[in-house]
Amino acid sequence: MTAPYELIYYTGVPGRGEHVRLLLEEAGAAYKDTQFLSFDEARESVTHWLGAGGHGNPRYFAPPLFKHGDLVISQTPNILLYLGSKLGLAGAQADDVYRVNALALTALDGVSNEVHDSHHPIAVMLPYEEQKEESRRRSQYWIQNRLPSHLEYWQKVLESDKDSPGPWLLGGTFTYADLVLFQCLDGTFYAFPKAMEQARESGKYDRVFQLWEDVKARPNIAAYLASDRRQKYQDWGIYRHYPDNDIVSE
Amino acid sequence: MTAPYELIYYTGVPGRGEHVRLLLEEAGAAYKDTQFLSFDEARESVTHWLGAGGHGNPRYFAPPLFKHGDLVISQTPNILLYLGSKLGLAGAQADDVYRVNALALTALDGVSNEVHDSHHPIAVMLPYEEQKEESRRRSQYWIQNRLPSHLEYWQKVLESDKDSPGPWLLGGTFTYADLVLFQCLDGTFYAFPKAMEQARESGKYDRVFQLWEDVKARPNIAAYLASDRRQKYQDWGIYRHYPDNDIVSE
């Protein structure tokens, strides 16, 4: 298919669409991106394509959306799965696509959705200010219990690739799961800088923080991060920095 | 591959593994299931296979796990994706697998994970009793805002299949997304029976509740639900019935 790749998402923060951009940027693929529209135009595009249907596509619930010719799909991990295979970022062995998808889903659950829910534990439609106490309580448990649990898990994945040594989650083979984990760590660092710095300085998760640096240094990713296509985190996205929530343990 | 299908999960509640069982049961496929082990043996099997690695498999974070020969994978939607294609439940048109995966992920996010988080809004490691107030507050918002939003979305998907009329999410083509939505509705009915009954009686979501009935009536599913392989919901699973949280609007 020679149709263009089109990312349809809100504009103004990296958000969940950022994972899609990182795959396309790493592969050097051309793509259209509604981030270059005005805020209202991007929102209208999202609303239109959520409900467009036709060509066998169902209606979708939420962006990001991805359009490739007549195909329209939703759900971040699903878009990554589609693109991962097309862009050669879904592994080298038979069935690696299912290993990479498992790792990507685990990063998105644990180091993206859980972090988002830390500032909105009661309801997504309520402003943060109306769930501030619950948010602080949740963040404290998250930083003390879940953050170490996730970092320890990723460290073990990186340490246990004896069959195929290398800096990546599948050993020597760079895949889109590495890009997803990079973005999740990067966003979590924005949300909880003190807690993440303390984790880095502990020395217990060196392989994880090294992966973050290694992805950042890949030529296409470095160029992208330095460009104006990389939007800044802001406190209405997935990752928000509320100093009250950035709790460092003793 | 002629290796057996093996589901590796805790025993005692349907849980996330239930989605995997429903695909296998619908297709009449033989499978091994750790639910028939003792509680401790099932837990040991989960722990073993999470960390087993080897054969190109990474370490995984959480069950359910699925084993097919040397391949071991995790993450419910990923296991469904793998099995959906093998069992002929991932659609009929090119790229339907990505449409079905998007719908399955949306059901799991909205009508499984969100419902789970209603009884654990602060931390998964804290007992419900220590987050009871927050749980009630979250459940109230969820039932008043998110439940109608999700039911309205699924109703619209079912109503908008003009290209291919039929009772299913992809119109005339039954897919595993229908099984996932069935299980999500069924679990939510256990958790919030009054709220769900009120939604059913409103008449606004008739197609959604009809899908629930239609899946339940499929011969292999009906036989499975009547068998002792179908475990009962209990108040330590994804779906828990706490009467305080089952709030009916005026």
mmCIF file of N, CA and C in Angstrom, chain A residues 1 54-61 70-75 77-78 81-83 85-86 94-99 101-103 105-107 109 113-114 117 120-126 130-131 134-135 137-139 141-142 145-146 149-150 153 156-157 160 163 169-170, chain B residues 1 54-61 70-75 77-78 81-83 85-86 94-99 101-103 105-107 109 113-114 117 120-126 130-131 134-135 137-139 141-142 145-146 149-150 153 156-157 160 163 169-170:
data_model
loop_
_atom_site.group_PDB
_atom_site.id
_atom_site.type_symbol
_atom_site.label_atom_id
_atom_site.label_comp_id
_atom_site.label_asym_id
_atom_site.label_seq_id
_atom_site.Cartn_x
_atom_site.Cartn_y
_atom_site.Cartn_z
ATOM 1 N N MET A 1 0.858 -1.190 0.000
ATOM 2 C CA MET A 1 0.000 0.000 0.000
ATOM 3 C C MET A 1 0.895 1.241 0.000
ATOM 4 N N GLY A 54 -17.369 2.950 7.780
ATOM 5 C CA GLY A 54 -17.214 2.699 6.347
ATOM 6 C C GLY A 54 -15.973 1.868 6.053
ATOM 7 N N HIS A 55 -15.889 1.316 4.859
ATOM 8 C CA HIS A 55 -14.758 0.477 4.428
ATOM 9 C C HIS A 55 -14.476 -0.650 5.427
ATOM 10 N N GLY A 56 -15.513 -1.081 6.142
ATOM 11 C CA GLY A 56 -15.315 -2.175 7.095
ATOM 12 C C GLY A 56 -14.788 -1.740 8.450
ATOM 13 N N ASN A 57 -14.544 -0.429 8.623
ATOM 14 C CA ASN A 57 -14.032 0.050 9.909
ATOM 15 C C ASN A 57 -15.183 0.310 10.875
ATOM 16 N N PRO A 58 -15.079 -0.168 12.103
ATOM 17 C CA PRO A 58 -16.095 0.183 13.087
ATOM 18 C C PRO A 58 -15.867 1.611 13.605
ATOM 19 N N ARG A 59 -16.820 2.120 14.343
ATOM 20 C CA ARG A 59 -16.654 3.359 15.092
ATOM 21 C C ARG A 59 -15.665 3.086 16.237
ATOM 22 N N TYR A 60 -14.875 4.093 16.596
ATOM 23 C CA TYR A 60 -13.922 3.899 17.696
ATOM 24 C C TYR A 60 -14.238 4.809 18.877
ATOM 25 N N PHE A 61 -13.655 4.454 20.039
ATOM 26 C CA PHE A 61 -14.012 5.127 21.288
ATOM 27 C C PHE A 61 -13.133 6.341 21.577
ATOM 28 N N ASP A 70 -7.676 3.070 3.219
ATOM 29 C CA ASP A 70 -9.053 2.937 3.722
ATOM 30 C C ASP A 70 -9.118 2.387 5.138
ATOM 31 N N LEU A 71 -8.012 1.870 5.617
ATOM 32 C CA LEU A 71 -8.017 1.290 6.969
ATOM 33 C C LEU A 71 -7.893 2.386 8.020
ATOM 34 N N VAL A 72 -8.798 2.376 8.988
ATOM 35 C CA VAL A 72 -8.695 3.262 10.150
ATOM 36 C C VAL A 72 -8.715 2.378 11.393
ATOM 37 N N ILE A 73 -7.735 2.570 12.272
ATOM 38 C CA ILE A 73 -7.698 1.772 13.506
ATOM 39 C C ILE A 73 -7.445 2.674 14.707
ATOM 40 N N SER A 74 -7.763 2.163 15.879
ATOM 41 C CA SER A 74 -7.527 2.907 17.123
ATOM 42 C C SER A 74 -6.710 2.041 18.069
ATOM 43 N N GLN A 75 -6.458 2.568 19.242
ATOM 44 C CA GLN A 75 -5.755 1.904 20.350
ATOM 45 C C GLN A 75 -4.236 1.902 20.117
ATOM 46 N N PRO A 77 -1.520 0.431 21.479
ATOM 47 C CA PRO A 77 -0.741 -0.794 21.239
ATOM 48 C C PRO A 77 -1.101 -1.484 19.924
ATOM 49 N N ASN A 78 -2.323 -1.291 19.464
ATOM 50 C CA ASN A 78 -2.767 -1.877 18.202
ATOM 51 C C ASN A 78 -2.133 -1.159 17.003
ATOM 52 N N LEU A 81 1.423 -2.250 16.860
ATOM 53 C CA LEU A 81 1.494 -3.609 16.308
ATOM 54 C C LEU A 81 1.435 -3.561 14.784
ATOM 55 N N TYR A 82 0.502 -2.776 14.265
ATOM 56 C CA TYR A 82 0.344 -2.639 12.816
ATOM 57 C C TYR A 82 1.610 -2.074 12.192
ATOM 58 N N LEU A 83 2.100 -0.984 12.786
ATOM 59 C CA LEU A 83 3.287 -0.331 12.228
ATOM 60 C C LEU A 83 4.569 -1.116 12.488
ATOM 61 N N SER A 85 5.216 -4.244 12.431
ATOM 62 C CA SER A 85 5.483 -5.229 11.379
ATOM 63 C C SER A 85 5.868 -4.540 10.069
ATOM 64 N N LYS A 86 5.132 -3.495 9.715
ATOM 65 C CA LYS A 86 5.411 -2.789 8.453
ATOM 66 C C LYS A 86 6.795 -2.141 8.449
ATOM 67 N N ALA A 94 10.361 -15.968 14.433
ATOM 68 C CA ALA A 94 8.938 -16.305 14.299
ATOM 69 C C ALA A 94 8.232 -16.002 15.611
ATOM 70 N N ASP A 95 7.060 -15.413 15.521
ATOM 71 C CA ASP A 95 6.221 -15.107 16.693
ATOM 72 C C ASP A 95 6.794 -14.013 17.595
ATOM 73 N N ASP A 96 7.904 -13.392 17.217
ATOM 74 C CA ASP A 96 8.418 -12.278 18.027
ATOM 75 C C ASP A 96 7.388 -11.158 18.162
ATOM 76 N N VAL A 97 6.554 -11.010 17.155
ATOM 77 C CA VAL A 97 5.549 -9.949 17.212
ATOM 78 C C VAL A 97 4.698 -10.068 18.485
ATOM 79 N N TYR A 98 4.444 -11.307 18.933
ATOM 80 C CA TYR A 98 3.633 -11.507 20.143
ATOM 81 C C TYR A 98 4.452 -11.251 21.414
ATOM 82 N N ARG A 99 5.750 -11.478 21.324
ATOM 83 C CA ARG A 99 6.614 -11.147 22.475
ATOM 84 C C ARG A 99 6.732 -9.626 22.607
ATOM 85 N N ASN A 101 4.657 -7.339 21.416
ATOM 86 C CA ASN A 101 3.350 -6.791 21.806
ATOM 87 C C ASN A 101 3.115 -6.968 23.311
ATOM 88 N N ALA A 102 3.518 -8.122 23.860
ATOM 89 C CA ALA A 102 3.366 -8.341 25.311
ATOM 90 C C ALA A 102 4.189 -7.319 26.095
ATOM 91 N N LEU A 103 5.420 -7.097 25.661
ATOM 92 C CA LEU A 103 6.285 -6.133 26.364
ATOM 93 C C LEU A 103 5.726 -4.716 26.240
ATOM 94 N N LEU A 105 2.590 -3.792 25.732
ATOM 95 C CA LEU A 105 1.376 -3.677 26.561
ATOM 96 C C LEU A 105 1.734 -3.545 28.039
ATOM 97 N N THR A 106 2.759 -4.259 28.472
ATOM 98 C CA THR A 106 3.160 -4.215 29.875
ATOM 99 C C THR A 106 3.738 -2.847 30.234
ATOM 100 N N ALA A 107 4.522 -2.273 29.337
ATOM 101 C CA ALA A 107 5.045 -0.918 29.584
ATOM 102 C C ALA A 107 3.903 0.091 29.610
ATOM 103 N N ASP A 109 0.676 -0.393 30.245
ATOM 104 C CA ASP A 109 -0.142 -0.579 31.456
ATOM 105 C C ASP A 109 0.553 0.026 32.675
ATOM 106 N N ASN A 113 -0.347 4.033 31.837
ATOM 107 C CA ASN A 113 -1.711 4.117 32.404
ATOM 108 C C ASN A 113 -1.692 4.296 33.922
ATOM 109 N N GLU A 114 -0.836 3.551 34.601
ATOM 110 C CA GLU A 114 -0.793 3.675 36.067
ATOM 111 C C GLU A 114 -0.326 5.068 36.488
ATOM 112 N N ASP A 117 -3.202 7.462 35.972
ATOM 113 C CA ASP A 117 -4.241 7.315 36.995
ATOM 114 C C ASP A 117 -3.811 7.893 38.340
ATOM 115 N N HIS A 120 -5.444 11.103 38.386
ATOM 116 C CA HIS A 120 -6.900 11.011 38.234
ATOM 117 C C HIS A 120 -7.424 9.693 38.796
ATOM 118 N N PRO A 121 -7.226 9.455 40.104
ATOM 119 C CA PRO A 121 -7.639 8.153 40.646
ATOM 120 C C PRO A 121 -9.153 7.981 40.776
ATOM 121 N N ILE A 122 -9.887 9.081 40.860
ATOM 122 C CA ILE A 122 -11.329 8.973 41.115
ATOM 123 C C ILE A 122 -12.132 9.012 39.818
ATOM 124 N N ALA A 123 -11.838 9.978 38.957
ATOM 125 C CA ALA A 123 -12.620 10.082 37.720
ATOM 126 C C ALA A 123 -11.875 10.944 36.713
ATOM 127 N N VAL A 124 -11.867 10.511 35.459
ATOM 128 C CA VAL A 124 -11.179 11.288 34.422
ATOM 129 C C VAL A 124 -11.888 12.602 34.131
ATOM 130 N N MET A 125 -13.187 12.665 34.393
ATOM 131 C CA MET A 125 -13.912 13.905 34.068
ATOM 132 C C MET A 125 -13.845 14.936 35.189
ATOM 133 N N LEU A 126 -13.283 14.572 36.310
ATOM 134 C CA LEU A 126 -13.106 15.526 37.413
ATOM 135 C C LEU A 126 -11.746 16.193 37.297
ATOM 136 N N GLU A 130 -10.023 18.462 42.291
ATOM 137 C CA GLU A 130 -11.108 17.843 43.051
ATOM 138 C C GLU A 130 -10.800 16.407 43.462
ATOM 139 N N GLN A 131 -9.585 15.955 43.191
ATOM 140 C CA GLN A 131 -9.185 14.614 43.637
ATOM 141 C C GLN A 131 -7.711 14.639 44.074
ATOM 142 N N GLU A 134 -6.693 12.254 47.087
ATOM 143 C CA GLU A 134 -6.621 10.869 46.622
ATOM 144 C C GLU A 134 -5.427 10.682 45.682
ATOM 145 N N SER A 135 -5.152 11.724 44.917
ATOM 146 C CA SER A 135 -4.045 11.662 43.982
ATOM 147 C C SER A 135 -2.706 11.555 44.725
ATOM 148 N N ARG A 137 -2.333 10.370 47.749
ATOM 149 C CA ARG A 137 -2.284 9.059 48.413
ATOM 150 C C ARG A 137 -1.898 7.975 47.391
ATOM 151 N N ARG A 138 -2.508 8.039 46.225
ATOM 152 C CA ARG A 138 -2.191 7.051 45.193
ATOM 153 C C ARG A 138 -0.737 7.160 44.741
ATOM 154 N N SER A 139 -0.265 8.389 44.553
ATOM 155 C CA SER A 139 1.117 8.588 44.085
ATOM 156 C C SER A 139 2.121 8.034 45.083
ATOM 157 N N TYR A 141 1.742 5.514 47.214
ATOM 158 C CA TYR A 141 1.804 4.054 47.068
ATOM 159 C C TYR A 141 2.490 3.661 45.763
ATOM 160 N N TRP A 142 2.192 4.412 44.710
ATOM 161 C CA TRP A 142 2.760 4.052 43.415
ATOM 162 C C TRP A 142 4.281 4.162 43.451
ATOM 163 N N ASN A 145 5.777 1.437 45.878
ATOM 164 C CA ASN A 145 5.558 0.011 45.604
ATOM 165 C C ASN A 145 5.602 -0.356 44.126
ATOM 166 N N ARG A 146 4.866 0.369 43.331
ATOM 167 C CA ARG A 146 4.757 -0.018 41.925
ATOM 168 C C ARG A 146 5.989 0.394 41.123
ATOM 169 N N SER A 149 8.691 -2.032 41.590
ATOM 170 C CA SER A 149 8.293 -3.307 41.009
ATOM 171 C C SER A 149 8.455 -3.283 39.480
ATOM 172 N N HIS A 150 8.042 -2.178 38.854
ATOM 173 C CA HIS A 150 8.194 -2.076 37.395
ATOM 174 C C HIS A 150 9.669 -1.981 37.001
ATOM 175 N N TYR A 153 11.339 -5.287 37.313
ATOM 176 C CA TYR A 153 10.939 -6.185 36.218
ATOM 177 C C TYR A 153 11.732 -5.888 34.949
ATOM 178 N N LYS A 156 15.322 -6.963 35.116
ATOM 179 C CA LYS A 156 15.467 -8.418 34.972
ATOM 180 C C LYS A 156 15.315 -8.856 33.516
ATOM 181 N N VAL A 157 14.386 -8.244 32.805
ATOM 182 C CA VAL A 157 14.246 -8.582 31.374
ATOM 183 C C VAL A 157 15.562 -8.300 30.665
ATOM 184 N N SER A 160 18.396 -10.794 31.538
ATOM 185 C CA SER A 160 18.198 -12.238 31.357
ATOM 186 C C SER A 160 18.270 -12.674 29.902
ATOM 187 N N ASP A 163 20.514 -15.751 25.761
ATOM 188 C CA ASP A 163 20.528 -16.344 24.408
ATOM 189 C C ASP A 163 21.055 -15.354 23.383
ATOM 190 N N LEU A 169 15.423 -5.044 24.941
ATOM 191 C CA LEU A 169 14.529 -5.955 25.667
ATOM 192 C C LEU A 169 14.535 -7.347 25.065
ATOM 193 N N LEU A 170 14.693 -7.452 23.751
ATOM 194 C CA LEU A 170 14.868 -8.772 23.125
ATOM 195 C C LEU A 170 16.348 -9.014 22.815
ATOM 196 N N MET B 1 1.540 -26.105 14.124
ATOM 197 C CA MET B 1 2.085 -26.595 15.401
ATOM 198 C C MET B 1 1.042 -27.487 16.073
ATOM 199 N N GLY B 54 14.046 -18.236 27.994
ATOM 200 C CA GLY B 54 14.514 -19.290 27.089
ATOM 201 C C GLY B 54 13.695 -19.340 25.803
ATOM 202 N N HIS B 55 14.223 -20.008 24.789
ATOM 203 C CA HIS B 55 13.550 -20.130 23.483
ATOM 204 C C HIS B 55 13.158 -18.773 22.917
ATOM 205 N N GLY B 56 13.885 -17.719 23.287
ATOM 206 C CA GLY B 56 13.575 -16.397 22.747
ATOM 207 C C GLY B 56 12.480 -15.656 23.500
ATOM 208 N N ASN B 57 11.916 -16.299 24.535
ATOM 209 C CA ASN B 57 10.860 -15.641 25.306
ATOM 210 C C ASN B 57 11.458 -14.753 26.390
ATOM 211 N N PRO B 58 10.996 -13.521 26.531
ATOM 212 C CA PRO B 58 11.452 -12.705 27.646
ATOM 213 C C PRO B 58 10.731 -13.127 28.933
ATOM 214 N N ARG B 59 11.189 -12.597 30.030
ATOM 215 C CA ARG B 59 10.475 -12.705 31.303
ATOM 216 C C ARG B 59 9.208 -11.853 31.223
ATOM 217 N N TYR B 60 8.148 -12.281 31.871
ATOM 218 C CA TYR B 60 6.899 -11.502 31.845
ATOM 219 C C TYR B 60 6.536 -10.975 33.231
ATOM 220 N N PHE B 61 5.647 -9.979 33.241
ATOM 221 C CA PHE B 61 5.337 -9.267 34.481
ATOM 222 C C PHE B 61 4.175 -9.896 35.246
ATOM 223 N N ASP B 70 7.102 -24.068 22.277
ATOM 224 C CA ASP B 70 8.165 -23.302 22.936
ATOM 225 C C ASP B 70 7.800 -21.840 23.143
ATOM 226 N N LEU B 71 6.739 -21.392 22.519
ATOM 227 C CA LEU B 71 6.350 -19.986 22.649
ATOM 228 C C LEU B 71 5.589 -19.768 23.962
ATOM 229 N N VAL B 72 6.028 -18.792 24.733
ATOM 230 C CA VAL B 72 5.298 -18.372 25.935
ATOM 231 C C VAL B 72 5.028 -16.880 25.785
ATOM 232 N N ILE B 73 3.766 -16.486 25.948
ATOM 233 C CA ILE B 73 3.423 -15.062 25.848
ATOM 234 C C ILE B 73 2.537 -14.651 27.024
ATOM 235 N N SER B 74 2.466 -13.349 27.260
ATOM 236 C CA SER B 74 1.613 -12.809 28.316
ATOM 237 C C SER B 74 0.716 -11.740 27.727
ATOM 238 N N GLN B 75 -0.100 -11.134 28.572
ATOM 239 C CA GLN B 75 -1.014 -10.028 28.269
ATOM 240 C C GLN B 75 -2.282 -10.524 27.566
ATOM 241 N N PRO B 77 -4.908 -9.233 25.940
ATOM 242 C CA PRO B 77 -5.257 -8.912 24.540
ATOM 243 C C PRO B 77 -4.275 -9.508 23.538
ATOM 244 N N ASN B 78 -3.041 -9.726 23.962
ATOM 245 C CA ASN B 78 -2.023 -10.325 23.101
ATOM 246 C C ASN B 78 -2.287 -11.816 22.886
ATOM 247 N N LEU B 81 -5.189 -12.104 20.557
ATOM 248 C CA LEU B 81 -4.738 -11.820 19.199
ATOM 249 C C LEU B 81 -4.108 -13.057 18.572
ATOM 250 N N TYR B 82 -3.247 -13.707 19.352
ATOM 251 C CA TYR B 82 -2.567 -14.912 18.872
ATOM 252 C C TYR B 82 -3.582 -16.002 18.551
ATOM 253 N N LEU B 83 -4.488 -16.236 19.501
ATOM 254 C CA LEU B 83 -5.470 -17.309 19.326
ATOM 255 C C LEU B 83 -6.547 -16.937 18.311
ATOM 256 N N SER B 85 -6.442 -15.391 15.508
ATOM 257 C CA SER B 85 -6.055 -15.757 14.141
ATOM 258 C C SER B 85 -6.051 -17.271 13.961
ATOM 259 N N LYS B 86 -5.479 -17.978 14.923
ATOM 260 C CA LYS B 86 -5.384 -19.443 14.813
ATOM 261 C C LYS B 86 -6.762 -20.102 14.794
ATOM 262 N N ALA B 94 -9.289 -8.408 4.971
ATOM 263 C CA ALA B 94 -7.892 -8.031 5.189
ATOM 264 C C ALA B 94 -7.827 -6.991 6.302
ATOM 265 N N ASP B 95 -6.870 -7.129 7.176
ATOM 266 C CA ASP B 95 -6.637 -6.187 8.277
ATOM 267 C C ASP B 95 -7.737 -6.186 9.338
ATOM 268 N N ASP B 96 -8.720 -7.074 9.234
ATOM 269 C CA ASP B 96 -9.736 -7.144 10.299
ATOM 270 C C ASP B 96 -9.103 -7.427 11.655
ATOM 271 N N VAL B 97 -8.003 -8.142 11.654
ATOM 272 C CA VAL B 97 -7.355 -8.461 12.928
ATOM 273 C C VAL B 97 -7.052 -7.187 13.727
ATOM 274 N N TYR B 98 -6.735 -6.088 13.028
ATOM 275 C CA TYR B 98 -6.436 -4.826 13.732
ATOM 276 C C TYR B 98 -7.710 -4.121 14.176
ATOM 277 N N ARG B 99 -8.800 -4.347 13.463
ATOM 278 C CA ARG B 99 -10.095 -3.790 13.908
ATOM 279 C C ARG B 99 -10.570 -4.549 15.143
ATOM 280 N N ASN B 101 -8.746 -6.318 17.250
ATOM 281 C CA ASN B 101 -7.847 -6.025 18.377
ATOM 282 C C ASN B 101 -8.189 -4.671 18.997
ATOM 283 N N ALA B 102 -8.501 -3.678 18.166
ATOM 284 C CA ALA B 102 -8.886 -2.354 18.698
ATOM 285 C C ALA B 102 -10.152 -2.466 19.548
ATOM 286 N N LEU B 103 -11.137 -3.205 19.060
ATOM 287 C CA LEU B 103 -12.391 -3.354 19.811
ATOM 288 C C LEU B 103 -12.151 -4.126 21.111
ATOM 289 N N LEU B 105 -9.334 -4.353 22.848
ATOM 290 C CA LEU B 105 -8.594 -3.491 23.780
ATOM 291 C C LEU B 105 -9.520 -2.451 24.412
ATOM 292 N N THR B 106 -10.451 -1.927 23.628
ATOM 293 C CA THR B 106 -11.368 -0.909 24.136
ATOM 294 C C THR B 106 -12.316 -1.500 25.179
ATOM 295 N N ALA B 107 -12.805 -2.712 24.929
ATOM 296 C CA ALA B 107 -13.661 -3.371 25.925
ATOM 297 C C ALA B 107 -12.867 -3.666 27.197
ATOM 298 N N ASP B 109 -10.112 -2.183 28.344
ATOM 299 C CA ASP B 109 -9.822 -0.925 29.049
ATOM 300 C C ASP B 109 -11.040 -0.428 29.815
ATOM 301 N N ASN B 113 -10.781 -3.116 33.028
ATOM 302 C CA ASN B 113 -9.801 -2.406 33.871
ATOM 303 C C ASN B 113 -10.447 -1.281 34.683
ATOM 304 N N GLU B 114 -11.316 -0.511 34.054
ATOM 305 C CA GLU B 114 -11.954 0.587 34.793
ATOM 306 C C GLU B 114 -12.836 0.060 35.927
ATOM 307 N N ASP B 117 -10.579 -1.054 38.744
ATOM 308 C CA ASP B 117 -10.015 0.075 39.486
ATOM 309 C C ASP B 117 -11.052 0.744 40.382
ATOM 310 N N HIS B 120 -10.315 -0.618 43.619
ATOM 311 C CA HIS B 120 -8.933 -0.376 44.047
ATOM 312 C C HIS B 120 -8.391 0.915 43.446
ATOM 313 N N PRO B 121 -9.016 2.063 43.759
ATOM 314 C CA PRO B 121 -8.579 3.306 43.114
ATOM 315 C C PRO B 121 -7.237 3.827 43.632
ATOM 316 N N ILE B 122 -6.857 3.440 44.837
ATOM 317 C CA ILE B 122 -5.630 4.013 45.428
ATOM 318 C C ILE B 122 -4.417 3.122 45.178
ATOM 319 N N ALA B 123 -4.558 1.836 45.469
ATOM 320 C CA ALA B 123 -3.404 0.941 45.293
ATOM 321 C C ALA B 123 -3.864 -0.504 45.254
ATOM 322 N N VAL B 124 -3.292 -1.279 44.337
ATOM 323 C CA VAL B 124 -3.679 -2.691 44.233
ATOM 324 C C VAL B 124 -3.215 -3.498 45.443
ATOM 325 N N MET B 125 -2.155 -3.030 46.114
ATOM 326 C CA MET B 125 -1.648 -3.814 47.239
ATOM 327 C C MET B 125 -2.380 -3.511 48.547
ATOM 328 N N LEU B 126 -3.245 -2.513 48.553
ATOM 329 C CA LEU B 126 -4.041 -2.186 49.741
ATOM 330 C C LEU B 126 -5.360 -2.947 49.692
ATOM 331 N N GLU B 130 -9.330 -0.540 53.091
ATOM 332 C CA GLU B 130 -8.512 0.647 53.357
ATOM 333 C C GLU B 130 -8.634 1.701 52.259
ATOM 334 N N GLN B 131 -9.516 1.467 51.296
ATOM 335 C CA GLN B 131 -9.758 2.480 50.262
ATOM 336 C C GLN B 131 -11.251 2.487 49.897
ATOM 337 N N GLU B 134 -12.821 6.017 48.913
ATOM 338 C CA GLU B 134 -12.404 6.394 47.561
ATOM 339 C C GLU B 134 -13.066 5.482 46.531
ATOM 340 N N SER B 135 -13.247 4.230 46.922
ATOM 341 C CA SER B 135 -13.858 3.262 46.020
ATOM 342 C C SER B 135 -15.321 3.642 45.748
ATOM 343 N N ARG B 137 -16.586 6.649 45.992
ATOM 344 C CA ARG B 137 -16.600 7.898 45.215
ATOM 345 C C ARG B 137 -16.321 7.590 43.736
ATOM 346 N N ARG B 138 -15.329 6.756 43.515
ATOM 347 C CA ARG B 138 -15.002 6.409 42.133
ATOM 348 C C ARG B 138 -16.154 5.655 41.453
ATOM 349 N N SER B 139 -16.754 4.717 42.177
ATOM 350 C CA SER B 139 -17.848 3.928 41.592
ATOM 351 C C SER B 139 -19.016 4.820 41.202
ATOM 352 N N TYR B 141 -18.963 8.009 40.266
ATOM 353 C CA TYR B 141 -18.642 8.680 38.998
ATOM 354 C C TYR B 141 -18.667 7.691 37.835
ATOM 355 N N TRP B 142 -18.161 6.505 38.081
ATOM 356 C CA TRP B 142 -18.078 5.532 36.986
ATOM 357 C C TRP B 142 -19.479 5.159 36.502
ATOM 358 N N ASN B 145 -21.183 8.325 34.808
ATOM 359 C CA ASN B 145 -20.568 8.932 33.626
ATOM 360 C C ASN B 145 -19.954 7.920 32.655
ATOM 361 N N ARG B 146 -19.140 7.043 33.183
ATOM 362 C CA ARG B 146 -18.410 6.143 32.282
ATOM 363 C C ARG B 146 -19.291 5.003 31.788
ATOM 364 N N SER B 149 -21.372 6.136 28.971
ATOM 365 C CA SER B 149 -20.500 6.455 27.850
ATOM 366 C C SER B 149 -20.059 5.173 27.120
ATOM 367 N N HIS B 150 -19.686 4.157 27.896
ATOM 368 C CA HIS B 150 -19.273 2.894 27.270
ATOM 369 C C HIS B 150 -20.458 2.202 26.591
ATOM 370 N N TYR B 153 -21.365 3.904 23.409
ATOM 371 C CA TYR B 153 -20.393 3.605 22.355
ATOM 372 C C TYR B 153 -20.672 2.240 21.714
ATOM 373 N N LYS B 156 -23.721 2.195 19.542
ATOM 374 C CA LYS B 156 -23.484 2.847 18.241
ATOM 375 C C LYS B 156 -22.685 1.952 17.291
ATOM 376 N N VAL B 157 -21.699 1.265 17.814
ATOM 377 C CA VAL B 157 -20.946 0.321 16.967
ATOM 378 C C VAL B 157 -21.911 -0.701 16.375
ATOM 379 N N SER B 160 -24.247 0.778 13.660
ATOM 380 C CA SER B 160 -23.702 1.457 12.480
ATOM 381 C C SER B 160 -23.108 0.519 11.452
ATOM 382 N N ASP B 163 -22.858 -1.632 6.252
ATOM 383 C CA ASP B 163 -22.227 -2.391 5.170
ATOM 384 C C ASP B 163 -22.509 -3.885 5.318
ATOM 385 N N LEU B 169 -20.265 -7.082 16.494
ATOM 386 C CA LEU B 169 -19.548 -5.800 16.435
ATOM 387 C C LEU B 169 -19.020 -5.513 15.033
ATOM 388 N N LEU B 170 -18.627 -6.553 14.306
ATOM 389 C CA LEU B 170 -18.250 -6.365 12.902
ATOM 390 C C LEU B 170 -19.405 -6.798 11.992
#
